[in-house]
């Protein structure tokens, strides 16, 4: 988890630095390269340290495992490419069908949301190995508890971030570029819900693959990508950007339900994806954030930063006060951090 956080921070920081140095589009590629290199180096150092301490055995080549990896790697790579390309294809389709102005509006209005998503997705990426071990342990009750905990934490953080995004996005666009490029209240709401729902669908699919259903999960996310693109084209031609985002949210919600059931079938558990109090807390802050977005504005960058900070504190406090599960997860994470 620390490697992913460090990689994300360095990648984002160097991307901004390279953009300020007028490196153009190449700045994004170099930022991604720095993020990936950081994760690889820190991960390698962690493994080397674990081997030297005797915590894990020395690596060895096994023919059976090599054959298995050769079998599943193409499908796994296809699933990863499908997920990473879905968000970018939306802008490309908007530009091709509605014109460059629509693509620009969509790109600018979701800039804050996608910057936040890069950090929220750390929860998904960092849970793969640990959940894989749990799923193979045979303890359905404990695995089911951790599954609810992971999905609940991701939903709680995503809902809190999106609630703040609702509040600040219009002011951010007006100050950053110009008021005419703000896409409107409903576009902002749909972008935020898009982040919550599509990220949840990916996390559940990711945990399904971590539990051993690599082929099924990879095929499922590829099918999701195909359906999303097909519906996006149809909706853009007839109804516009908002309809495209709504269709994407509905497809992702259906994919999330399928992955959720597949995960539970694999671990032998039952129940909800996360605890009900997390759903209540997340839904509450989303509604309040949407309401606040229609009444609050910031006219300067200082006022915007202050508004974002105040909204973050209020949203976080409200979620923690409503959800006992989020409070328990927070205490557990804090205790684990102190032990480290």
mmCIF file of C-alpha atoms in Angstrom:
data_model
loop_
_atom_site.group_PDB
_atom_site.id
_atom_site.type_symbol
_atom_site.label_atom_id
_atom_site.label_comp_id
_atom_site.label_asym_id
_atom_site.label_seq_id
_atom_site.Cartn_x
_atom_site.Cartn_y
_atom_site.Cartn_z
ATOM 1 C CA UNK A 1 0.000 0.000 0.000
ATOM 2 C CA UNK A 2 2.813 2.369 0.865
ATOM 3 C CA UNK A 3 4.462 1.687 -2.495
ATOM 4 C CA UNK A 4 1.261 2.541 -4.357
ATOM 5 C CA UNK A 5 0.735 5.727 -2.356
ATOM 6 C CA UNK A 6 4.341 6.837 -2.865
ATOM 7 C CA UNK A 7 4.180 5.972 -6.562
ATOM 8 C CA UNK A 8 0.930 7.890 -7.027
ATOM 9 C CA UNK A 9 2.280 10.961 -5.247
ATOM 10 C CA UNK A 10 5.561 10.982 -7.159
ATOM 11 C CA UNK A 11 3.840 10.305 -10.475
ATOM 12 C CA UNK A 12 1.348 13.122 -9.930
ATOM 13 C CA UNK A 13 4.022 15.530 -8.694
ATOM 14 C CA UNK A 14 6.415 14.918 -11.564
ATOM 15 C CA UNK A 15 3.586 15.115 -14.106
ATOM 16 C CA UNK A 16 2.671 18.567 -12.813
ATOM 17 C CA UNK A 17 6.350 19.590 -12.828
ATOM 18 C CA UNK A 18 6.860 18.418 -16.402
ATOM 19 C CA UNK A 19 3.691 20.197 -17.513
ATOM 20 C CA UNK A 20 4.971 23.427 -15.978
ATOM 21 C CA UNK A 21 8.205 22.883 -17.918
ATOM 22 C CA UNK A 22 6.162 22.706 -21.159
ATOM 23 C CA UNK A 23 6.829 19.048 -21.866
ATOM 24 C CA UNK A 24 3.346 18.697 -23.299
ATOM 25 C CA UNK A 25 1.565 15.342 -23.480
ATOM 26 C CA UNK A 26 4.855 13.534 -22.808
ATOM 27 C CA UNK A 27 4.642 14.798 -19.211
ATOM 28 C CA UNK A 28 1.751 12.387 -18.547
ATOM 29 C CA UNK A 29 3.679 9.427 -19.964
ATOM 30 C CA UNK A 30 6.765 10.222 -17.885
ATOM 31 C CA UNK A 31 4.595 10.646 -14.786
ATOM 32 C CA UNK A 32 3.093 7.187 -15.320
ATOM 33 C CA UNK A 33 6.564 5.754 -15.885
ATOM 34 C CA UNK A 34 7.808 7.254 -12.598
ATOM 35 C CA UNK A 35 4.770 5.894 -10.737
ATOM 36 C CA UNK A 36 5.241 2.374 -12.128
ATOM 37 C CA UNK A 37 8.996 2.420 -11.522
ATOM 38 C CA UNK A 38 8.491 3.534 -7.910
ATOM 39 C CA UNK A 39 6.008 0.732 -7.210
ATOM 40 C CA UNK A 40 8.314 -1.838 -8.847
ATOM 41 C CA UNK A 41 11.443 -0.697 -6.973
ATOM 42 C CA UNK A 42 9.772 -0.457 -3.564
ATOM 43 C CA UNK A 43 8.004 -3.773 -4.122
ATOM 44 C CA UNK A 44 11.275 -5.462 -5.097
ATOM 45 C CA UNK A 45 13.009 -4.088 -2.012
ATOM 46 C CA UNK A 46 10.146 -5.368 0.172
ATOM 47 C CA UNK A 47 10.395 -8.863 -1.348
ATOM 48 C CA UNK A 48 14.198 -8.889 -1.026
ATOM 49 C CA UNK A 49 13.909 -7.887 2.630
ATOM 50 C CA UNK A 50 11.299 -10.585 3.298
ATOM 51 C CA UNK A 51 13.564 -13.216 1.705
ATOM 52 C CA UNK A 52 16.594 -12.120 3.725
ATOM 53 C CA UNK A 53 14.555 -12.294 6.950
ATOM 54 C CA UNK A 54 13.306 -15.771 6.088
ATOM 55 C CA UNK A 55 9.664 -14.684 5.929
ATOM 56 C CA UNK A 56 9.240 -16.163 2.445
ATOM 57 C CA UNK A 57 11.203 -18.777 0.543
ATOM 58 C CA UNK A 58 13.619 -18.015 -2.229
ATOM 59 C CA UNK A 59 11.982 -17.719 -5.671
ATOM 60 C CA UNK A 60 12.105 -20.775 -7.912
ATOM 61 C CA UNK A 61 10.780 -21.572 -11.362
ATOM 62 C CA UNK A 62 7.992 -24.156 -11.509
ATOM 63 C CA UNK A 63 6.853 -25.488 -14.862
ATOM 64 C CA UNK A 64 3.227 -25.939 -13.805
ATOM 65 C CA UNK A 65 2.949 -22.334 -12.630
ATOM 66 C CA UNK A 66 4.693 -20.984 -15.737
ATOM 67 C CA UNK A 67 2.204 -22.844 -17.941
ATOM 68 C CA UNK A 68 -0.693 -21.448 -15.895
ATOM 69 C CA UNK A 69 0.605 -17.888 -16.161
ATOM 70 C CA UNK A 70 1.047 -18.248 -19.920
ATOM 71 C CA UNK A 71 -2.574 -19.366 -20.095
ATOM 72 C CA UNK A 72 -4.169 -16.603 -18.018
ATOM 73 C CA UNK A 73 -1.831 -13.671 -18.747
ATOM 74 C CA UNK A 74 -3.360 -12.709 -22.134
ATOM 75 C CA UNK A 75 -6.874 -12.572 -20.675
ATOM 76 C CA UNK A 76 -5.660 -10.778 -17.557
ATOM 77 C CA UNK A 77 -3.868 -8.194 -19.701
ATOM 78 C CA UNK A 78 -7.009 -7.794 -21.809
ATOM 79 C CA UNK A 79 -9.044 -7.066 -18.675
ATOM 80 C CA UNK A 80 -6.516 -4.508 -17.474
ATOM 81 C CA UNK A 81 -6.434 -2.753 -20.834
ATOM 82 C CA UNK A 82 -10.230 -2.747 -20.969
ATOM 83 C CA UNK A 83 -10.449 -0.972 -17.598
ATOM 84 C CA UNK A 84 -7.735 1.574 -18.356
ATOM 85 C CA UNK A 85 -9.142 2.419 -21.792
ATOM 86 C CA UNK A 86 -12.816 2.814 -20.857
ATOM 87 C CA UNK A 87 -12.435 6.276 -19.338
ATOM 88 C CA UNK A 88 -10.307 7.610 -22.179
ATOM 89 C CA UNK A 89 -12.621 6.237 -24.862
ATOM 90 C CA UNK A 90 -15.483 8.311 -23.466
ATOM 91 C CA UNK A 91 -13.648 11.529 -24.293
ATOM 92 C CA UNK A 92 -12.613 10.224 -27.707
ATOM 93 C CA UNK A 93 -16.198 9.223 -28.517
ATOM 94 C CA UNK A 94 -17.549 12.566 -27.321
ATOM 95 C CA UNK A 95 -15.099 14.370 -29.586
ATOM 96 C CA UNK A 96 -15.824 12.164 -32.590
ATOM 97 C CA UNK A 97 -19.628 12.330 -32.287
ATOM 98 C CA UNK A 98 -20.394 15.683 -30.646
ATOM 99 C CA UNK A 99 -17.287 17.629 -31.623
ATOM 100 C CA UNK A 100 -14.168 18.956 -29.875
ATOM 101 C CA UNK A 101 -16.067 21.364 -27.626
ATOM 102 C CA UNK A 102 -18.034 18.532 -25.994
ATOM 103 C CA UNK A 103 -14.838 16.535 -25.488
ATOM 104 C CA UNK A 104 -13.170 19.573 -23.912
ATOM 105 C CA UNK A 105 -16.115 20.202 -21.574
ATOM 106 C CA UNK A 106 -16.174 16.561 -20.443
ATOM 107 C CA UNK A 107 -12.403 16.447 -19.975
ATOM 108 C CA UNK A 108 -12.238 19.658 -17.939
ATOM 109 C CA UNK A 109 -15.291 18.942 -15.795
ATOM 110 C CA UNK A 110 -14.034 15.541 -14.716
ATOM 111 C CA UNK A 111 -10.426 16.585 -14.158
ATOM 112 C CA UNK A 112 -10.758 16.840 -10.371
ATOM 113 C CA UNK A 113 -12.745 13.601 -10.200
ATOM 114 C CA UNK A 114 -10.144 11.596 -12.089
ATOM 115 C CA UNK A 115 -7.294 13.104 -10.076
ATOM 116 C CA UNK A 116 -9.032 11.881 -6.921
ATOM 117 C CA UNK A 117 -9.760 8.513 -8.463
ATOM 118 C CA UNK A 118 -6.042 7.874 -8.943
ATOM 119 C CA UNK A 119 -5.670 7.899 -5.143
ATOM 120 C CA UNK A 120 -8.938 6.117 -4.346
ATOM 121 C CA UNK A 121 -7.985 3.240 -6.660
ATOM 122 C CA UNK A 122 -4.987 2.577 -4.417
ATOM 123 C CA UNK A 123 -7.436 0.726 -2.143
ATOM 124 C CA UNK A 124 -8.312 -1.598 -5.016
ATOM 125 C CA UNK A 125 -4.780 -2.220 -6.234
ATOM 126 C CA UNK A 126 -3.327 -2.774 -2.764
ATOM 127 C CA UNK A 127 -5.942 -5.367 -1.743
ATOM 128 C CA UNK A 128 -5.214 -7.984 -4.422
ATOM 129 C CA UNK A 129 -2.533 -10.080 -2.750
ATOM 130 C CA UNK A 130 -3.986 -10.063 0.751
ATOM 131 C CA UNK A 131 -7.480 -10.943 -0.446
ATOM 132 C CA UNK A 132 -6.061 -13.729 -2.603
ATOM 133 C CA UNK A 133 -4.502 -15.315 0.485
ATOM 134 C CA UNK A 134 -7.743 -14.938 2.427
ATOM 135 C CA UNK A 135 -9.846 -16.452 -0.352
ATOM 136 C CA UNK A 136 -7.607 -19.525 -0.445
ATOM 137 C CA UNK A 137 -7.620 -19.936 3.346
ATOM 138 C CA UNK A 138 -11.010 -21.634 3.445
ATOM 139 C CA UNK A 139 -12.399 -19.309 6.118
ATOM 140 C CA UNK A 140 -15.602 -18.034 4.520
ATOM 141 C CA UNK A 141 -16.620 -15.931 7.515
ATOM 142 C CA UNK A 142 -13.305 -14.063 7.823
ATOM 143 C CA UNK A 143 -12.935 -13.649 4.056
ATOM 144 C CA UNK A 144 -16.487 -12.318 3.817
ATOM 145 C CA UNK A 145 -15.814 -9.850 6.623
ATOM 146 C CA UNK A 146 -12.682 -8.531 4.920
ATOM 147 C CA UNK A 147 -14.524 -8.353 1.604
ATOM 148 C CA UNK A 148 -17.204 -6.149 3.156
ATOM 149 C CA UNK A 149 -14.531 -4.099 4.881
ATOM 150 C CA UNK A 150 -12.558 -3.445 1.667
ATOM 151 C CA UNK A 151 -15.591 -2.583 -0.452
ATOM 152 C CA UNK A 152 -17.067 -0.483 2.349
ATOM 153 C CA UNK A 153 -13.850 1.487 2.825
ATOM 154 C CA UNK A 154 -13.600 2.188 -0.886
ATOM 155 C CA UNK A 155 -17.249 3.248 -1.091
ATOM 156 C CA UNK A 156 -16.987 5.478 1.977
ATOM 157 C CA UNK A 157 -13.870 7.268 0.762
ATOM 158 C CA UNK A 158 -15.191 7.591 -2.797
ATOM 159 C CA UNK A 159 -18.553 8.947 -1.634
ATOM 160 C CA UNK A 160 -16.848 11.450 0.654
ATOM 161 C CA UNK A 161 -14.522 12.651 -2.084
ATOM 162 C CA UNK A 162 -17.356 12.938 -4.609
ATOM 163 C CA UNK A 163 -19.471 14.930 -2.134
ATOM 164 C CA UNK A 164 -16.633 17.469 -1.887
ATOM 165 C CA UNK A 165 -16.230 17.327 -5.675
ATOM 166 C CA UNK A 166 -19.894 18.292 -6.053
ATOM 167 C CA UNK A 167 -19.320 21.349 -3.870
ATOM 168 C CA UNK A 168 -16.157 22.685 -5.507
ATOM 169 C CA UNK A 169 -16.298 21.654 -9.164
ATOM 170 C CA UNK A 170 -18.236 24.608 -10.580
ATOM 171 C CA UNK A 171 -16.057 27.142 -8.767
ATOM 172 C CA UNK A 172 -12.927 25.244 -9.823
ATOM 173 C CA UNK A 173 -13.889 25.317 -13.514
ATOM 174 C CA UNK A 174 -14.866 28.995 -13.379
ATOM 175 C CA UNK A 175 -11.553 29.971 -11.771
ATOM 176 C CA UNK A 176 -9.331 27.574 -13.722
ATOM 177 C CA UNK A 177 -10.649 28.207 -17.239
ATOM 178 C CA UNK A 178 -13.898 30.138 -17.786
ATOM 179 C CA UNK A 179 -17.580 29.869 -16.760
ATOM 180 C CA UNK A 180 -18.755 28.856 -20.235
ATOM 181 C CA UNK A 181 -16.851 25.580 -19.995
ATOM 182 C CA UNK A 182 -18.702 24.424 -16.877
ATOM 183 C CA UNK A 183 -20.908 21.549 -17.995
ATOM 184 C CA UNK A 184 -23.731 22.154 -15.544
ATOM 185 C CA UNK A 185 -25.046 20.690 -12.311
ATOM 186 C CA UNK A 186 -26.245 17.362 -13.720
ATOM 187 C CA UNK A 187 -23.042 16.693 -15.625
ATOM 188 C CA UNK A 188 -21.105 17.207 -12.384
ATOM 189 C CA UNK A 189 -23.436 14.868 -10.478
ATOM 190 C CA UNK A 190 -23.176 12.159 -13.128
ATOM 191 C CA UNK A 191 -19.377 12.449 -13.262
ATOM 192 C CA UNK A 192 -19.257 11.971 -9.503
ATOM 193 C CA UNK A 193 -21.618 8.978 -9.529
ATOM 194 C CA UNK A 194 -19.608 7.573 -12.439
ATOM 195 C CA UNK A 195 -16.511 7.603 -10.216
ATOM 196 C CA UNK A 196 -18.300 5.852 -7.354
ATOM 197 C CA UNK A 197 -20.063 3.140 -9.364
ATOM 198 C CA UNK A 198 -17.431 2.284 -11.980
ATOM 199 C CA UNK A 199 -14.734 2.146 -9.300
ATOM 200 C CA UNK A 200 -16.898 -0.174 -7.201
ATOM 201 C CA UNK A 201 -17.449 -2.444 -10.211
ATOM 202 C CA UNK A 202 -13.717 -2.612 -10.867
ATOM 203 C CA UNK A 203 -12.901 -3.361 -7.222
ATOM 204 C CA UNK A 204 -15.346 -6.265 -7.042
ATOM 205 C CA UNK A 205 -14.065 -7.644 -10.334
ATOM 206 C CA UNK A 206 -10.496 -7.238 -9.088
ATOM 207 C CA UNK A 207 -11.268 -9.128 -5.894
ATOM 208 C CA UNK A 208 -12.960 -11.838 -7.955
ATOM 209 C CA UNK A 209 -9.727 -12.300 -9.894
ATOM 210 C CA UNK A 210 -7.716 -12.178 -6.670
ATOM 211 C CA UNK A 211 -9.819 -15.083 -5.402
ATOM 212 C CA UNK A 212 -8.706 -17.247 -8.328
ATOM 213 C CA UNK A 213 -11.398 -16.509 -10.946
ATOM 214 C CA UNK A 214 -8.900 -14.767 -13.218
ATOM 215 C CA UNK A 215 -10.347 -15.893 -16.543
ATOM 216 C CA UNK A 216 -13.966 -15.234 -15.551
ATOM 217 C CA UNK A 217 -13.127 -11.802 -14.130
ATOM 218 C CA UNK A 218 -11.076 -10.773 -17.154
ATOM 219 C CA UNK A 219 -13.785 -11.852 -19.589
ATOM 220 C CA UNK A 220 -16.435 -10.059 -17.516
ATOM 221 C CA UNK A 221 -14.605 -6.728 -17.451
ATOM 222 C CA UNK A 222 -13.909 -7.004 -21.194
ATOM 223 C CA UNK A 223 -17.615 -7.604 -21.878
ATOM 224 C CA UNK A 224 -18.441 -4.636 -19.621
ATOM 225 C CA UNK A 225 -16.104 -2.433 -21.674
ATOM 226 C CA UNK A 226 -17.667 -3.516 -24.973
ATOM 227 C CA UNK A 227 -21.235 -2.909 -23.731
ATOM 228 C CA UNK A 228 -20.285 0.451 -22.234
ATOM 229 C CA UNK A 229 -18.721 1.643 -25.484
ATOM 230 C CA UNK A 230 -21.662 0.448 -27.597
ATOM 231 C CA UNK A 231 -24.210 2.188 -25.360
ATOM 232 C CA UNK A 232 -22.030 5.300 -25.155
ATOM 233 C CA UNK A 233 -22.058 5.638 -28.943
ATOM 234 C CA UNK A 234 -25.842 5.211 -29.096
ATOM 235 C CA UNK A 235 -26.518 7.632 -26.232
ATOM 236 C CA UNK A 236 -24.135 10.293 -27.519
ATOM 237 C CA UNK A 237 -25.768 10.302 -30.930
ATOM 238 C CA UNK A 238 -29.270 10.713 -29.501
ATOM 239 C CA UNK A 239 -29.101 12.398 -26.080
ATOM 240 C CA UNK A 240 -25.609 13.760 -25.371
ATOM 241 C CA UNK A 241 -22.990 13.622 -22.635
ATOM 242 C CA UNK A 242 -25.316 13.147 -19.666
ATOM 243 C CA UNK A 243 -27.004 10.133 -21.256
ATOM 244 C CA UNK A 244 -23.626 8.556 -22.032
ATOM 245 C CA UNK A 245 -22.531 8.867 -18.405
ATOM 246 C CA UNK A 246 -25.862 7.516 -17.159
ATOM 247 C CA UNK A 247 -25.621 4.466 -19.441
ATOM 248 C CA UNK A 248 -22.079 3.852 -18.207
ATOM 249 C CA UNK A 249 -23.230 4.018 -14.586
ATOM 250 C CA UNK A 250 -26.044 1.515 -15.223
ATOM 251 C CA UNK A 251 -23.756 -0.951 -17.019
ATOM 252 C CA UNK A 252 -21.133 -0.665 -14.286
ATOM 253 C CA UNK A 253 -23.794 -1.209 -11.603
ATOM 254 C CA UNK A 254 -24.923 -4.404 -13.327
ATOM 255 C CA UNK A 255 -21.303 -5.571 -13.634
ATOM 256 C CA UNK A 256 -20.761 -4.803 -9.948
ATOM 257 C CA UNK A 257 -23.745 -6.947 -8.953
ATOM 258 C CA UNK A 258 -22.503 -9.852 -11.082
ATOM 259 C CA UNK A 259 -18.970 -9.649 -9.679
ATOM 260 C CA UNK A 260 -20.336 -9.385 -6.132
ATOM 261 C CA UNK A 261 -22.354 -12.576 -6.511
ATOM 262 C CA UNK A 262 -19.417 -14.347 -8.136
ATOM 263 C CA UNK A 263 -17.110 -13.360 -5.262
ATOM 264 C CA UNK A 264 -19.582 -14.620 -2.666
ATOM 265 C CA UNK A 265 -20.056 -17.864 -4.572
ATOM 266 C CA UNK A 266 -16.297 -18.335 -4.657
ATOM 267 C CA UNK A 267 -15.720 -17.799 -0.940
ATOM 268 C CA UNK A 268 -18.892 -19.558 0.155
ATOM 269 C CA UNK A 269 -20.337 -16.484 1.838
ATOM 270 C CA UNK A 270 -23.504 -14.468 1.586
ATOM 271 C CA UNK A 271 -24.793 -11.015 2.433
ATOM 272 C CA UNK A 272 -24.171 -7.487 1.221
ATOM 273 C CA UNK A 273 -21.154 -5.983 -0.489
ATOM 274 C CA UNK A 274 -20.510 -3.737 2.485
ATOM 275 C CA UNK A 275 -22.192 -2.978 5.774
ATOM 276 C CA UNK A 276 -25.530 -1.095 5.588
ATOM 277 C CA UNK A 277 -24.304 1.778 7.765
ATOM 278 C CA UNK A 278 -21.585 2.490 5.203
ATOM 279 C CA UNK A 279 -24.233 2.702 2.479
ATOM 280 C CA UNK A 280 -26.296 5.084 4.607
ATOM 281 C CA UNK A 281 -23.307 7.317 5.403
ATOM 282 C CA UNK A 282 -22.088 7.438 1.803
ATOM 283 C CA UNK A 283 -25.526 8.111 0.356
ATOM 284 C CA UNK A 284 -26.168 10.829 2.933
ATOM 285 C CA UNK A 285 -23.008 12.798 2.123
ATOM 286 C CA UNK A 286 -23.623 12.424 -1.617
ATOM 287 C CA UNK A 287 -27.091 13.916 -1.288
ATOM 288 C CA UNK A 288 -25.912 16.727 0.971
ATOM 289 C CA UNK A 289 -22.977 17.460 -1.345
ATOM 290 C CA UNK A 290 -25.288 17.714 -4.342
ATOM 291 C CA UNK A 291 -27.594 20.068 -2.437
ATOM 292 C CA UNK A 292 -24.672 22.240 -1.314
ATOM 293 C CA UNK A 293 -23.346 22.373 -4.885
ATOM 294 C CA UNK A 294 -26.434 24.264 -5.982
ATOM 295 C CA UNK A 295 -26.044 27.039 -3.402
ATOM 296 C CA UNK A 296 -22.346 27.631 -2.605
ATOM 297 C CA UNK A 297 -19.741 29.349 -4.785
ATOM 298 C CA UNK A 298 -16.148 30.543 -4.375
ATOM 299 C CA UNK A 299 -14.929 33.624 -6.227
ATOM 300 C CA UNK A 300 -11.200 33.317 -5.460
ATOM 301 C CA UNK A 301 -8.676 30.504 -5.191
ATOM 302 C CA UNK A 302 -8.239 31.175 -1.482
ATOM 303 C CA UNK A 303 -11.975 30.910 -0.935
ATOM 304 C CA UNK A 304 -12.083 27.708 -3.015
ATOM 305 C CA UNK A 305 -9.330 26.041 -0.970
ATOM 306 C CA UNK A 306 -11.030 27.087 2.263
ATOM 307 C CA UNK A 307 -14.384 25.781 1.015
ATOM 308 C CA UNK A 308 -12.847 22.462 -0.041
ATOM 309 C CA UNK A 309 -11.102 22.069 3.330
ATOM 310 C CA UNK A 310 -14.277 22.856 5.275
ATOM 311 C CA UNK A 311 -16.338 20.497 3.120
ATOM 312 C CA UNK A 312 -13.775 17.714 3.572
ATOM 313 C CA UNK A 313 -13.838 18.038 7.361
ATOM 314 C CA UNK A 314 -17.639 18.144 7.478
ATOM 315 C CA UNK A 315 -18.067 15.205 5.111
ATOM 316 C CA UNK A 316 -15.478 13.053 6.888
ATOM 317 C CA UNK A 317 -16.910 13.838 10.303
ATOM 318 C CA UNK A 318 -20.450 13.065 9.160
ATOM 319 C CA UNK A 319 -19.501 9.735 7.603
ATOM 320 C CA UNK A 320 -17.574 8.635 10.689
ATOM 321 C CA UNK A 321 -20.368 9.719 13.018
ATOM 322 C CA UNK A 322 -22.975 7.756 11.036
ATOM 323 C CA UNK A 323 -20.997 4.606 10.191
ATOM 324 C CA UNK A 324 -19.687 2.425 12.988
ATOM 325 C CA UNK A 325 -18.031 0.174 10.390
ATOM 326 C CA UNK A 326 -15.955 3.021 8.971
ATOM 327 C CA UNK A 327 -14.902 4.053 12.472
ATOM 328 C CA UNK A 328 -13.807 0.490 13.254
ATOM 329 C CA UNK A 329 -11.881 0.217 9.989
ATOM 330 C CA UNK A 330 -10.196 3.553 10.659
ATOM 331 C CA UNK A 331 -9.114 2.475 14.139
ATOM 332 C CA UNK A 332 -7.763 -0.798 12.756
ATOM 333 C CA UNK A 333 -5.786 0.942 10.030
ATOM 334 C CA UNK A 334 -4.400 3.489 12.488
ATOM 335 C CA UNK A 335 -3.341 0.702 14.896
ATOM 336 C CA UNK A 336 -1.658 -1.203 12.051
ATOM 337 C CA UNK A 337 0.156 1.952 10.945
ATOM 338 C CA UNK A 338 1.449 2.554 14.471
ATOM 339 C CA UNK A 339 2.730 -1.019 14.695
ATOM 340 C CA UNK A 340 4.654 -0.506 11.475
#
